[in-house]
Amino acid sequence: MTANSGSSNNAASGSAASGKAASGRWKRWVPAAVIPVVIAGAAIAVPLSANATSSLPTKTPQEVLELIGNSSVTAFSGTVEQTANLGLPELPAGVSSSSLGGGSATSGPSSSTPDPAGSSGAPGASASTGSDSSAATVSSALEMLTGTHTARVYVGGPTSQRVQVLDQLAETDVVRNGSDVWVYDSSKQTAEHTTLPAKSATPGTGEAGAPDATVQSPAELAQTLLADVDPTTNVSVGGDVTVAGRSAYDLILTPQATDTLVGSVSIAVDSATGLPLQVNVTARGAAATAFTTGFTSLSLDTPSSDLFTFTPPAGTTVTEKAAPTAPAAPGAGQAAPGSAPSDAQKPIVTGTGWDAIVELPAGADSASLTSNPLLAELTSPVTGGHLLTTTLVNVLVTDDGRVFAGSVSADQLQAAAAAAAK
Amino acid sequence: MGAAPDEGESTPSASPAREGSAASTGTRTTPSAGWALLGSEISVLFRRRRTWVMLIALAAIPILIAVAVRISSAGSTPGRGPAFLGQITNNGLFVGLVALIICVPLFLPLTVGVVAGDTIAGEASSGTLRYLLVAPVGRGRLLLVKFVAAATFCVAATLVIVIAGAAIGAALFPVGPVTLLSGDTVSLGEAGVRALLIAAYVTLSLLGLTAIGLFISTLTDIPVGAMAATVVFAIISQVLDSLPQLDWLHPWLFTHYWLNFADLLRQPIDWSSFGSNALLQLAYIAVFGALAYGRFSTKDVLS
């Protein structure tokens, strides 16, 4: 810099200082060359150092399962990120809500249908409000099943939880305090209040009835998956992993059935507390994970109790919703969009384990599904109906309105549809 | 561009200070010379008619929004239009926020591009750059002064929107405790703090673009070209950011976190996007600042 201003005292700086300055000229470009290298190095090195794990004592799958079972964590807060890469078409941000005419797509299924008809029949209310609302439901379910979503989870105890699904410039909150459950949608300025019956005051049902059960905390998802651990599954413990800065055991479930689309499910279990931190689902034969949900940050401090008191802010439309009488079955973890409006009719499950097929009988809902233009975009016509293909789940909507879903190939779904028709 | 008369009047007023400091201390690159240059740079910037027109145009946006919402009889439907638009009738403080959401993608980059693109190229085209280089400050420090002056404009532009929005909102609508995105309600005082945090966030978001504009400005002697190129950069970056196929690229785009200032409206505040945005903008400032230094310090200044 000093040499430069010495030469710049002559008004025509660069040309006057030919000899000495020219030789040092290339040095002025050194920062421009070094800084990108340093940034690139930092961008590569920082995640690597965060993932460097100390080696944990070896554990058998049984011991890891016990670690989960003995987990005594009752209060924590953290950020959960869900990434789905199911091979569904991804809509650019903001397009889905406006082009489908169904309002903002950030809300979950069956939330906030202001008309009186919608609030009468509790869980399946959204389907009765016509194809417009069903398009919104489908698009919101689709949005949850594509791309990355972030939620903040606060758990203060068995009956105080708060989940904040973070969208750009919007947020959906589910707050549970005792038997009160509030669902608040900032973009629509609606709040929905449900009083849970005293009997079902368990953490599981409180959140299963909530509209954004699609962003599940790793603990919930791991529990549903571990309940399925039976002779159909190989369970092993993989190498140590690091999730949210904590060293964890990696429990790997591999289906024994060869006709399922699921390749493996891995659950990262915190080595210190036994809390499931991350769940990855990989499709058969695929290298990259198809579905991931996991903590990106986790704190084991008890969150402030202020977070669990919710009063609807001024200017908010408040609706009272009856408590769900029948437990809304959340299906196999991530319900496919086609099976979102679960009606009163009981689904029929054929087969057990990983290659089970769920059949929804024909009903008013599925009739609106087949005429849904968005669904028509997503599905491809096959013999006997329309097929929605993802890397983990296939859904067949037959021409007569029945819905078959399963983590199996399309051929098996068609065979099941043909067999059931007889 | 009407810049030349301003420069003409500023250069004589600034140069005695530069000569005085150089004479008194005897060294060529003194901190006081840098500060004097920065002071003169900022006063030149804010004495320009162009700067005032841009600031007034930015202030007009919240006013337009507020008046439009006030005179339209139809109640706005929540969920339509820009976020928070429906909340204006309940609470006038949201006017500034809606205005920021509208301004961040285009109007703010436009004005910042004009200021940043003009930094070096404007001086070169009006023939005043060589006089600036006579001053006892190095070229690196001159670049720094130019960058800080442009950053000052970023602060001013953001504050103008926030303050004009709050003022017109308070004049036309009721003002009260503010509802956050999470559904919690905070007092007016805390809402003010959060509004200032948002202004800081948006200012920070614009610094990467300012550095890009500064670099482009060292490449050319035509200020309009540098301004246009800077704005085009901002638009290209936003287009790339909206394509899901380029997921891997998104965290590296300087516009990626631009609209995430709403994270400051959550309860509790989500600081992660603030941190990521700060790191990203710093990286852009470092890279393009270094490029600008490499280019400007080796440039033959003939005009």
XYZ file of C-alpha atoms in Angstrom:
725
model
C 0.000 0.000 0.000
C 2.842 2.363 0.859
C 4.683 1.622 -2.333
C 1.533 2.201 -4.257
C 0.773 5.605 -2.824
C 4.363 6.582 -3.426
C 3.855 5.978 -7.090
C 0.413 7.499 -7.071
C 1.824 10.837 -6.038
C 2.508 11.214 -9.688
C -0.880 11.871 -11.125
C -0.600 9.168 -13.760
C 0.291 6.518 -11.267
C 0.487 3.115 -12.913
C 2.256 4.128 -16.058
C 4.828 6.259 -14.283
C 5.866 3.591 -11.834
C 7.009 1.049 -14.350
C 10.055 -0.630 -12.891
C 9.596 -1.393 -9.228
C 5.801 -1.363 -9.122
C 5.402 -3.657 -12.118
C 7.425 -6.389 -10.469
C 5.273 -6.199 -7.348
C 2.102 -5.877 -9.307
C 1.167 -9.531 -9.236
C 1.376 -9.440 -5.451
C -1.697 -7.269 -5.371
C -3.674 -10.175 -6.746
C -2.483 -12.494 -3.995
C -5.409 -11.717 -1.643
C -7.858 -12.326 -4.461
C -6.295 -15.742 -5.037
C -5.799 -16.699 -1.399
C -9.151 -15.680 0.084
C -11.343 -17.973 -2.069
C -8.989 -20.853 -1.252
C -9.225 -20.099 2.455
C -13.025 -19.900 2.289
C -13.276 -23.115 0.317
C -10.941 -24.788 2.793
C -12.996 -23.602 5.737
C -16.212 -24.703 4.055
C -14.796 -28.186 3.653
C -12.898 -28.463 6.929
C -15.535 -27.191 9.366
C -18.164 -29.867 8.615
C -15.431 -32.507 8.626
C -14.199 -31.507 12.056
C -17.767 -31.420 13.329
C -18.245 -34.971 12.127
C -15.041 -36.306 13.625
C -16.261 -38.773 16.197
C -14.524 -40.267 19.128
C -14.854 -44.031 19.007
C -17.646 -45.313 21.206
C -17.590 -48.654 23.006
C -19.075 -51.340 20.794
C -22.677 -52.250 21.458
C -24.975 -54.940 20.136
C -28.321 -53.953 18.597
C -29.990 -55.219 21.744
C -27.911 -52.898 23.889
C -28.652 -49.953 21.648
C -32.370 -50.724 21.841
C -32.076 -50.843 25.612
C -30.266 -47.537 25.509
C -33.309 -46.106 23.766
C -35.658 -47.786 26.186
C -33.775 -46.467 29.184
C -33.668 -42.966 27.820
C -34.785 -40.668 30.614
C -34.806 -37.463 28.595
C -38.105 -35.772 29.284
C -37.225 -32.209 28.378
C -35.224 -30.927 25.458
C -35.330 -28.426 22.664
C -33.846 -28.611 19.250
C -34.110 -27.965 15.564
C -35.290 -30.772 13.346
C -34.648 -30.826 9.651
C -36.517 -33.125 7.311
C -35.322 -33.746 3.800
C -37.341 -35.843 1.407
C -35.982 -36.907 -1.922
C -38.673 -39.273 -3.075
C -38.445 -38.514 -6.754
C -41.580 -36.390 -6.685
C -41.570 -33.235 -8.793
C -40.585 -30.279 -6.691
C -42.486 -27.053 -7.119
C -40.500 -23.830 -6.936
C -41.109 -22.065 -3.659
C -44.271 -20.001 -3.668
C -45.681 -21.431 -6.870
C -47.685 -24.205 -5.301
C -49.896 -22.031 -3.167
C -50.920 -19.517 -5.785
C -51.283 -21.673 -8.866
C -53.531 -24.206 -7.224
C -56.007 -21.698 -5.919
C -56.287 -23.538 -2.660
C -54.875 -20.865 -0.429
C -51.476 -21.091 1.122
C -49.916 -24.486 0.969
C -48.205 -24.206 4.313
C -51.054 -25.617 6.313
C -51.434 -29.240 7.073
C -54.301 -31.385 5.915
C -57.695 -30.715 7.453
C -56.585 -27.628 9.300
C -58.629 -24.450 9.239
C -61.566 -24.978 6.993
C -63.636 -22.040 8.140
C -67.018 -23.168 6.827
C -69.309 -24.844 9.337
C -69.570 -28.015 7.281
C -65.850 -28.555 7.612
C -65.745 -28.374 11.363
C -68.460 -30.930 11.976
C -66.766 -34.158 10.980
C -63.515 -34.104 12.773
C -60.585 -35.843 11.086
C -61.751 -36.242 7.518
C -63.363 -32.844 7.276
C -61.138 -31.483 4.570
C -62.271 -33.948 1.972
C -65.891 -32.895 2.192
C -65.210 -29.335 1.134
C -64.755 -30.195 -2.495
C -61.887 -30.531 -4.887
C -60.530 -27.059 -4.235
C -59.699 -27.862 -0.684
C -58.518 -31.318 -1.630
C -56.127 -29.763 -4.117
C -54.757 -27.637 -1.318
C -54.452 -30.694 0.863
C -52.659 -32.623 -1.817
C -50.328 -29.749 -2.582
C -49.510 -29.183 1.060
C -48.860 -32.854 1.562
C -46.745 -32.786 -1.566
C -44.828 -29.822 -0.263
C -44.086 -31.667 2.944
C -42.856 -34.665 0.972
C -40.448 -32.712 -1.211
C -37.434 -30.635 -0.364
C -36.285 -29.612 3.062
C -38.379 -28.484 5.992
C -37.268 -27.204 9.327
C -39.067 -27.327 12.611
C -38.145 -26.339 16.096
C -39.227 -28.738 18.794
C -39.579 -27.830 22.458
C -40.454 -30.507 24.956
C -40.894 -29.447 28.559
C -42.414 -32.647 29.846
C -44.965 -35.308 28.980
C -47.799 -32.804 28.599
C -46.065 -29.667 27.411
C -44.738 -29.625 23.894
C -44.395 -27.105 21.151
C -43.544 -27.705 17.519
C -42.850 -24.789 15.207
C -42.773 -25.606 11.518
C -40.671 -22.832 10.036
C -41.467 -21.551 6.584
C -40.081 -18.492 4.951
C -42.113 -15.552 6.290
C -44.575 -17.930 7.917
C -44.821 -20.434 10.707
C -47.201 -23.102 11.930
C -47.214 -23.763 15.638
C -48.620 -26.682 17.563
C -48.634 -25.977 21.282
C -49.713 -28.497 23.859
C -50.115 -27.499 27.468
C -51.848 -30.067 29.617
C -55.018 -31.025 27.789
C -55.099 -27.876 25.628
C -53.769 -28.144 22.103
C -53.468 -25.053 19.951
C -52.640 -25.035 16.270
C -51.670 -21.610 14.993
C -51.093 -20.755 11.341
C -49.396 -17.396 10.915
C -50.047 -17.024 7.192
C -53.797 -17.517 7.535
C -53.986 -16.027 11.013
C -56.049 -18.899 12.256
C -55.899 -20.716 15.537
C -57.535 -24.023 16.308
C -58.162 -25.185 19.814
C -58.689 -28.778 20.871
C -59.219 -30.066 24.373
C -57.843 -33.541 24.691
C -59.890 -36.036 26.652
C -58.136 -36.904 29.876
C -57.640 -40.527 28.813
C -55.534 -39.862 25.771
C -53.175 -37.539 27.572
C -50.124 -39.258 26.205
C -47.556 -37.510 24.104
C -48.148 -39.716 21.078
C -51.800 -39.010 20.441
C -51.462 -35.330 21.066
C -49.214 -34.980 18.111
C -50.786 -37.585 15.892
C -53.945 -35.521 15.761
C -51.992 -32.424 14.883
C -51.956 -31.454 11.259
C -48.214 -31.381 10.889
C -47.522 -34.885 11.986
C -45.589 -35.084 8.738
C -42.623 -33.368 10.398
C -42.003 -35.946 13.059
C -39.437 -35.711 15.741
C -36.870 -38.472 15.451
C -38.111 -39.983 18.696
C -41.611 -40.511 17.329
C -40.491 -41.883 14.016
C -37.976 -44.221 15.630
C -40.590 -45.560 17.975
C -43.006 -46.402 15.188
C -40.224 -48.079 13.258
C -38.885 -49.992 16.238
C -42.361 -51.322 16.916
C -42.118 -52.969 13.527
C -38.896 -54.773 14.390
C -39.875 -58.385 14.065
C -38.555 -61.460 12.319
C -38.874 -59.705 8.978
C -35.988 -57.376 9.704
C -32.250 -57.628 10.200
C -31.024 -55.260 12.870
C -27.380 -54.302 13.135
C -25.253 -51.499 14.532
C -23.209 -49.507 12.035
C -20.249 -47.239 12.581
C -20.392 -44.319 14.966
C -21.971 -41.178 13.586
C -22.249 -37.582 14.709
C -25.622 -35.862 14.700
C -26.138 -32.318 15.965
C -22.631 -32.409 17.404
C -23.319 -35.498 19.516
C -21.732 -38.897 19.001
C -24.305 -41.549 18.298
C -24.762 -45.215 17.551
C -26.212 -46.038 14.171
C -28.894 -48.701 14.341
C -29.490 -50.146 10.898
C -32.663 -52.009 9.987
C -32.581 -53.992 6.785
C -35.777 -55.626 5.548
C -35.449 -59.319 4.807
C -38.215 -59.184 2.254
C -36.727 -58.607 -1.171
C -39.816 -57.164 -2.788
C -40.034 -54.007 -0.711
C -38.764 -50.705 -1.992
C -37.122 -49.845 1.308
C -33.439 -50.650 1.253
C -32.538 -49.786 4.803
C -33.535 -47.601 7.692
C -30.853 -46.221 9.949
C -31.524 -44.613 13.297
C -28.853 -42.586 15.036
C -29.090 -43.058 18.803
C -27.374 -40.598 21.090
C -24.660 -42.454 22.982
C -25.099 -40.393 26.138
C -28.863 -40.194 26.526
C -30.334 -42.847 24.249
C -32.399 -40.249 22.455
C -32.951 -41.054 18.769
C -31.348 -38.185 16.898
C -31.785 -38.990 13.248
C -33.666 -41.352 10.967
C -32.556 -42.058 7.420
C -34.537 -44.139 4.983
C -32.769 -45.405 1.894
C -34.518 -46.950 -1.053
C -33.403 -50.336 -2.289
C -30.415 -50.045 -4.569
C -30.065 -46.298 -4.035
C -26.933 -44.674 -2.705
C -28.441 -41.449 -1.370
C -31.050 -41.364 1.370
C -34.625 -40.844 0.223
C -35.957 -39.497 3.488
C -34.100 -37.974 6.407
C -35.314 -36.391 9.555
C -32.963 -35.453 12.315
C -31.816 -32.888 14.793
C -29.459 -30.226 13.534
C -29.137 -28.825 17.031
C -30.185 -30.197 20.367
C -30.195 -28.827 23.875
C -31.101 -30.960 26.877
C -32.033 -27.958 29.016
C -35.662 -27.639 29.978
C -37.188 -24.960 27.739
C -38.813 -21.933 29.314
C -42.363 -22.633 30.445
C -43.536 -19.436 28.702
C -43.246 -21.302 25.431
C -46.077 -23.636 26.327
C -48.660 -21.037 27.226
C -50.528 -19.905 24.167
C -53.227 -17.292 23.895
C -54.497 -16.594 20.393
C -53.333 -13.128 19.360
C -55.788 -10.366 18.470
C -57.181 -10.550 14.957
C -56.969 -14.326 14.785
C -59.823 -16.530 13.682
C -60.255 -19.062 16.449
C -62.079 -22.329 15.820
C -62.886 -24.956 18.376
C -62.292 -28.443 17.128
C -63.685 -31.550 18.716
C -61.098 -33.926 20.049
C -60.447 -36.782 17.657
C -62.626 -39.666 18.780
C -60.862 -42.351 16.817
C -57.101 -42.216 16.751
C -56.096 -40.898 13.355
C -53.861 -43.633 12.082
C -50.697 -42.015 10.787
C -50.137 -44.961 8.480
C -46.612 -46.045 7.775
C -44.768 -42.996 9.014
C -44.977 -40.822 5.942
C -48.408 -41.196 4.452
C -48.427 -40.725 0.727
C -50.514 -37.850 -0.606
C -53.063 -40.193 -2.079
C -53.928 -41.650 1.295
C -54.107 -38.300 3.095
C -57.888 -37.995 3.428
C -58.454 -41.091 5.492
C -62.200 -41.490 5.699
C -64.336 -43.355 8.165
C -63.961 -46.597 6.242
C -61.270 -48.813 7.681
C -58.269 -49.430 5.473
C -57.569 -53.042 4.644
C -54.006 -54.239 5.150
C -52.827 -57.274 3.247
C -49.540 -58.851 4.164
C -47.341 -58.018 7.091
C -43.972 -56.405 7.536
C -42.260 -54.333 4.931
C -44.187 -55.489 1.877
C -47.652 -54.922 3.332
C -50.208 -53.270 1.057
C -52.808 -50.885 2.402
C -56.104 -50.704 0.577
C -58.549 -47.844 0.991
C -62.003 -48.750 -0.281
C -63.685 -46.552 -2.839
C -65.417 -43.569 -1.348
C -66.373 -39.983 -1.984
C -62.827 -38.893 -1.215
C -61.157 -41.077 -3.764
C -63.621 -39.938 -6.421
C -62.414 -36.392 -5.932
C -58.868 -37.682 -5.918
C -59.129 -39.195 -9.375
C -60.515 -35.956 -10.770
C -57.897 -33.860 -9.015
C -55.845 -32.083 -11.717
C -52.735 -31.976 -9.580
C -52.880 -35.693 -8.955
C -53.390 -36.241 -12.655
C -50.149 -34.350 -13.220
C -48.274 -36.473 -10.734
C -49.554 -39.890 -11.651
C -49.006 -41.946 -14.729
C -51.799 -44.028 -16.213
C -51.347 -47.793 -15.931
C -53.712 -50.649 -16.632
C -56.522 -50.416 -14.144
C -55.815 -46.994 -12.772
C -53.273 -44.294 -12.089
C -49.958 -44.832 -10.409
C -48.007 -42.453 -8.209
C -44.407 -43.556 -8.005
C -41.895 -42.499 -5.413
C -38.634 -44.111 -4.451
C -40.107 -45.491 -1.220
C -43.844 -45.853 -1.739
C -46.074 -46.622 -4.696
C -49.711 -45.599 -4.710
C -52.225 -46.994 -7.157
C -55.573 -45.273 -7.571
C -57.790 -47.657 -9.484
C -60.368 -46.484 -11.985
C -63.185 -47.442 -9.607
C -61.709 -45.261 -6.884
C -59.929 -47.714 -4.622
C -56.478 -46.736 -3.379
C -53.643 -49.203 -2.908
C -50.458 -48.073 -1.250
C -47.385 -49.936 -0.228
C -43.654 -49.979 -0.241
C -43.696 -52.488 -3.046
C -43.368 -52.462 -6.803
C -46.176 -51.250 -9.051
C -46.751 -54.765 -10.389
C -47.540 -56.069 -6.917
C -49.993 -53.233 -6.338
C -51.732 -54.022 -9.606
C -51.848 -57.684 -8.718
C -53.304 -56.844 -5.324
C -55.903 -54.607 -6.962
C -56.851 -57.357 -9.398
C -57.040 -59.929 -6.611
C -59.182 -57.698 -4.421
C -61.577 -56.966 -7.268
C -62.499 -60.621 -7.589
C -25.134 11.841 -14.883
C -25.239 15.068 -12.946
C -22.526 13.754 -10.724
C -19.785 15.939 -12.086
C -20.887 19.260 -10.519
C -21.166 17.646 -7.131
C -17.719 16.172 -7.441
C -16.401 19.495 -8.568
C -17.620 21.180 -5.466
C -16.543 18.442 -3.142
C -12.992 17.901 -4.274
C -11.679 21.364 -3.336
C -13.378 21.214 0.032
C -11.906 17.836 0.817
C -8.412 18.350 -0.483
C -7.193 20.933 2.071
C -7.951 18.486 4.820
C -6.008 15.781 3.056
C -3.022 18.012 2.437
C -3.130 19.304 5.981
C -3.060 15.906 7.555
C -0.322 14.715 5.275
C 1.782 17.759 6.063
C 1.290 17.585 9.808
C 2.136 13.948 10.316
C 4.612 13.521 7.534
C 3.448 10.011 6.628
C 1.527 9.183 3.552
C -1.096 6.779 4.841
C -2.366 8.173 8.082
C -5.566 7.029 9.717
C -6.759 10.611 9.977
C -6.450 11.026 6.233
C -8.594 7.940 5.808
C -11.220 9.255 8.204
C -11.248 12.660 6.539
C -11.667 11.002 3.181
C -14.482 8.832 4.547
C -16.228 11.885 5.956
C -15.989 13.726 2.672
C -17.072 10.627 0.754
C -20.204 10.196 2.866
C -21.073 13.865 2.691
C -20.647 13.825 -1.091
C -22.864 10.761 -1.323
C -25.635 12.239 0.775
C -25.451 15.655 -0.880
C -26.215 14.150 -4.245
C -29.659 14.693 -5.607
C -29.649 11.148 -6.943
C -29.188 9.694 -3.469
C -32.063 11.700 -2.123
C -34.331 10.725 -4.988
C -33.595 7.060 -4.336
C -34.223 7.403 -0.614
C -37.482 9.253 -1.237
C -38.562 6.576 -3.717
C -37.863 3.917 -1.111
C -39.821 5.862 1.494
C -42.714 6.138 -0.941
C -43.175 2.364 -1.041
C -44.457 1.922 2.546
C -46.549 5.047 2.106
C -48.118 3.621 -1.063
C -48.826 0.326 0.670
C -50.388 1.975 3.697
C -52.560 4.305 1.648
C -53.685 1.499 -0.653
C -54.674 -0.703 2.279
C -56.388 2.232 4.009
C -58.556 3.343 1.098
C -59.503 -0.124 -0.145
C -62.820 -0.959 1.421
C -62.563 -4.674 0.794
C -61.082 -6.470 3.736
C -57.931 -8.266 2.785
C -57.979 -12.032 2.890
C -55.226 -13.498 5.028
C -52.827 -15.582 2.987
C -53.129 -13.497 -0.164
C -50.638 -10.878 -1.309
C -47.301 -10.408 0.399
C -46.909 -11.889 3.864
C -48.167 -9.736 6.742
C -50.321 -7.602 4.415
C -53.470 -8.716 6.172
C -52.099 -7.692 9.531
C -51.667 -4.027 8.608
C -55.240 -3.043 9.417
C -54.813 -4.461 12.926
C -51.403 -3.010 13.543
C -49.774 -0.242 11.518
C -46.289 -1.369 12.488
C -46.499 -4.124 9.892
C -46.374 -1.560 7.062
C -42.594 -1.327 7.307
C -42.282 -5.096 7.275
C -44.467 -5.521 4.188
C -42.497 -2.743 2.492
C -39.225 -4.522 3.266
C -40.555 -7.784 1.848
C -41.475 -5.960 -1.343
C -38.246 -3.946 -1.535
C -35.699 -6.641 -0.722
C -35.866 -8.584 -3.999
C -35.667 -5.629 -6.391
C -35.806 -2.031 -5.175
C -33.089 -2.244 -2.551
C -30.659 -4.083 -4.851
C -31.448 -1.510 -7.518
C -30.507 1.449 -5.342
C -27.522 -0.327 -3.828
C -26.384 -1.267 -7.314
C -26.533 2.374 -8.380
C -24.455 3.496 -5.414
C -21.974 0.627 -5.444
C -21.577 0.588 -9.207
C -20.826 4.290 -9.163
C -18.067 4.132 -6.545
C -14.973 3.905 -8.764
C -16.427 4.018 -12.263
C -18.262 7.257 -11.485
C -15.050 8.944 -10.397
C -13.251 7.579 -13.440
C -15.883 8.784 -15.867
C -16.073 12.274 -14.392
C -12.286 12.525 -14.378
C -11.960 12.960 -10.632
C -10.352 9.611 -9.842
C -6.802 10.841 -10.379
C -7.365 13.705 -7.973
C -8.561 11.251 -5.354
C -5.397 9.228 -5.909
C -3.283 12.301 -5.221
C -4.610 12.220 -1.678
C -2.283 10.632 0.881
C -4.245 7.448 1.130
C -3.403 4.199 -0.593
C -5.645 2.684 -3.184
C -6.620 -0.077 -0.808
C -7.751 2.442 1.733
C -9.590 4.426 -0.923
C -11.497 1.250 -1.846
C -12.289 0.686 1.809
C -13.568 4.241 2.143
C -15.728 3.782 -0.938
C -17.103 0.529 0.419
C -17.908 1.992 3.824
C -19.639 4.948 2.192
C -21.754 2.586 0.071
C -22.495 0.518 3.175
C -23.671 3.697 4.882
C -26.154 4.081 2.079
C -27.370 0.504 2.707
C -28.020 1.427 6.348
C -29.808 4.607 5.338
C -31.937 2.917 2.675
C -33.106 0.164 5.037
C -33.788 2.552 7.896
C -35.741 4.863 5.604
C -38.110 2.022 4.712
C -38.528 0.823 8.288
C -39.007 4.303 9.758
C -41.254 5.593 6.981
C -43.304 2.405 7.302
C -43.664 2.740 11.054
C -44.534 6.433 10.757
C -47.193 6.065 8.065
C -48.553 2.938 9.737
C -48.901 4.750 13.043
C -50.591 7.651 11.277
C -53.189 5.588 9.393
C -53.785 2.503 11.520
C -54.016 1.542 15.158
C -50.727 0.602 16.757
C -50.408 -1.927 19.515
C -48.534 -4.961 20.736
C -47.168 -6.935 17.834
C -48.083 -10.527 17.007
C -45.040 -12.585 16.091
C -44.981 -15.408 13.574
C -45.162 -17.909 16.411
C -48.436 -16.431 17.618
C -46.905 -14.815 20.684
C -47.430 -11.129 21.317
C -44.670 -8.725 22.287
C -44.774 -5.169 23.597
C -44.173 -2.114 21.431
C -40.690 -1.655 22.877
C -39.579 -5.156 21.985
C -41.216 -4.822 18.578
C -39.086 -1.742 18.000
C -35.951 -3.654 18.934
C -36.927 -6.438 16.549
C -37.590 -3.908 13.776
C -34.080 -2.518 14.256
C -32.675 -6.067 14.223
C -34.477 -6.658 10.939
C -33.029 -3.440 9.560
C -29.580 -4.636 10.615
C -30.225 -7.997 8.955
C -31.315 -6.430 5.672
C -28.364 -4.036 5.722
C -26.013 -6.944 6.275
C -27.698 -8.819 3.437
C -26.902 -5.983 1.056
C -23.192 -5.765 1.883
C -22.247 -8.725 -0.308
C -23.931 -7.048 -3.261
C -22.136 -3.805 -2.369
C -18.788 -5.603 -2.561
C -19.738 -7.096 -5.924
C -20.725 -3.636 -7.161
C -17.444 -2.198 -5.936
C -15.484 -4.830 -7.829
C -17.468 -4.358 -11.035
C -16.977 -0.628 -10.659
C -13.207 -1.072 -10.780
C -13.501 -2.920 -14.081
C -14.972 -0.135 -16.129
C -15.022 3.613 -16.576
C -18.714 3.620 -17.450
C -20.752 3.904 -14.250
C -24.063 2.923 -15.849
C -22.555 -0.346 -17.012
C -21.294 -1.149 -13.538
C -24.654 -0.282 -11.974
C -26.586 -2.430 -14.433
C -24.184 -5.339 -14.064
C -24.507 -5.211 -10.282
C -28.290 -5.293 -10.420
C -28.167 -8.115 -12.961
C -25.982 -10.086 -10.542
C -28.621 -9.709 -7.839
C -31.378 -10.861 -10.192
C -29.434 -13.835 -11.562
C -28.635 -14.933 -8.043
C -32.298 -14.831 -7.084
C -33.342 -16.733 -10.194
C -30.795 -19.450 -9.441
C -32.019 -19.532 -5.856
C -35.548 -20.332 -6.990
C -34.546 -23.399 -9.017
C -34.833 -26.554 -6.916
C -32.508 -28.371 -9.300
C -29.626 -26.229 -8.034
C -30.088 -27.104 -4.366
C -26.376 -27.576 -3.807
C -25.644 -24.063 -5.008
C -28.247 -22.254 -2.912
C -26.304 -21.823 0.346
C -23.575 -20.097 -1.665
C -25.787 -17.498 -3.334
C -25.589 -14.113 -1.688
C -29.336 -13.646 -2.044
C -30.158 -16.965 -0.384
C -30.925 -15.611 3.082
C -32.347 -12.260 1.961
C -35.946 -12.987 2.948
C -35.088 -14.963 6.061
C -35.198 -11.847 8.198
C -38.579 -13.104 9.377
C -36.641 -15.533 11.569
C -36.181 -12.550 13.858
C -39.964 -12.499 14.304
C -40.145 -15.927 15.836
C -40.355 -16.654 19.523
C -37.663 -17.349 20.630
C -35.619 -15.603 17.962
C -34.018 -17.991 15.496
C -30.483 -16.641 15.171
C -29.193 -19.344 12.848
C -30.088 -17.563 9.623
C -28.621 -14.323 10.976
C -25.344 -16.135 11.597
C -25.307 -17.945 8.258
C -26.169 -14.749 6.450
C -23.394 -12.828 8.229
C -20.814 -15.488 7.344
C -21.959 -15.611 3.748
C -21.911 -11.838 3.304
C -18.483 -11.628 4.941
C -17.207 -14.244 2.519
C -18.556 -12.247 -0.424
C -17.032 -9.051 0.971
C -13.682 -10.794 1.388
C -13.663 -12.357 -2.072
C -14.910 -9.393 -4.041
C -13.024 -6.921 -1.872
C -9.816 -8.803 -2.656
C -10.688 -8.940 -6.345
C -11.446 -5.226 -6.323
C -8.135 -4.545 -4.582
C -6.241 -6.689 -7.068
C -7.864 -4.937 -9.970
C -7.824 -1.385 -8.648
C -4.299 -1.389 -7.256
C -2.891 -2.631 -10.545
C -5.066 -0.445 -12.736
C -3.619 2.318 -14.868
C -5.643 5.359 -13.961
C -5.568 7.704 -16.903
C -8.691 9.729 -16.325
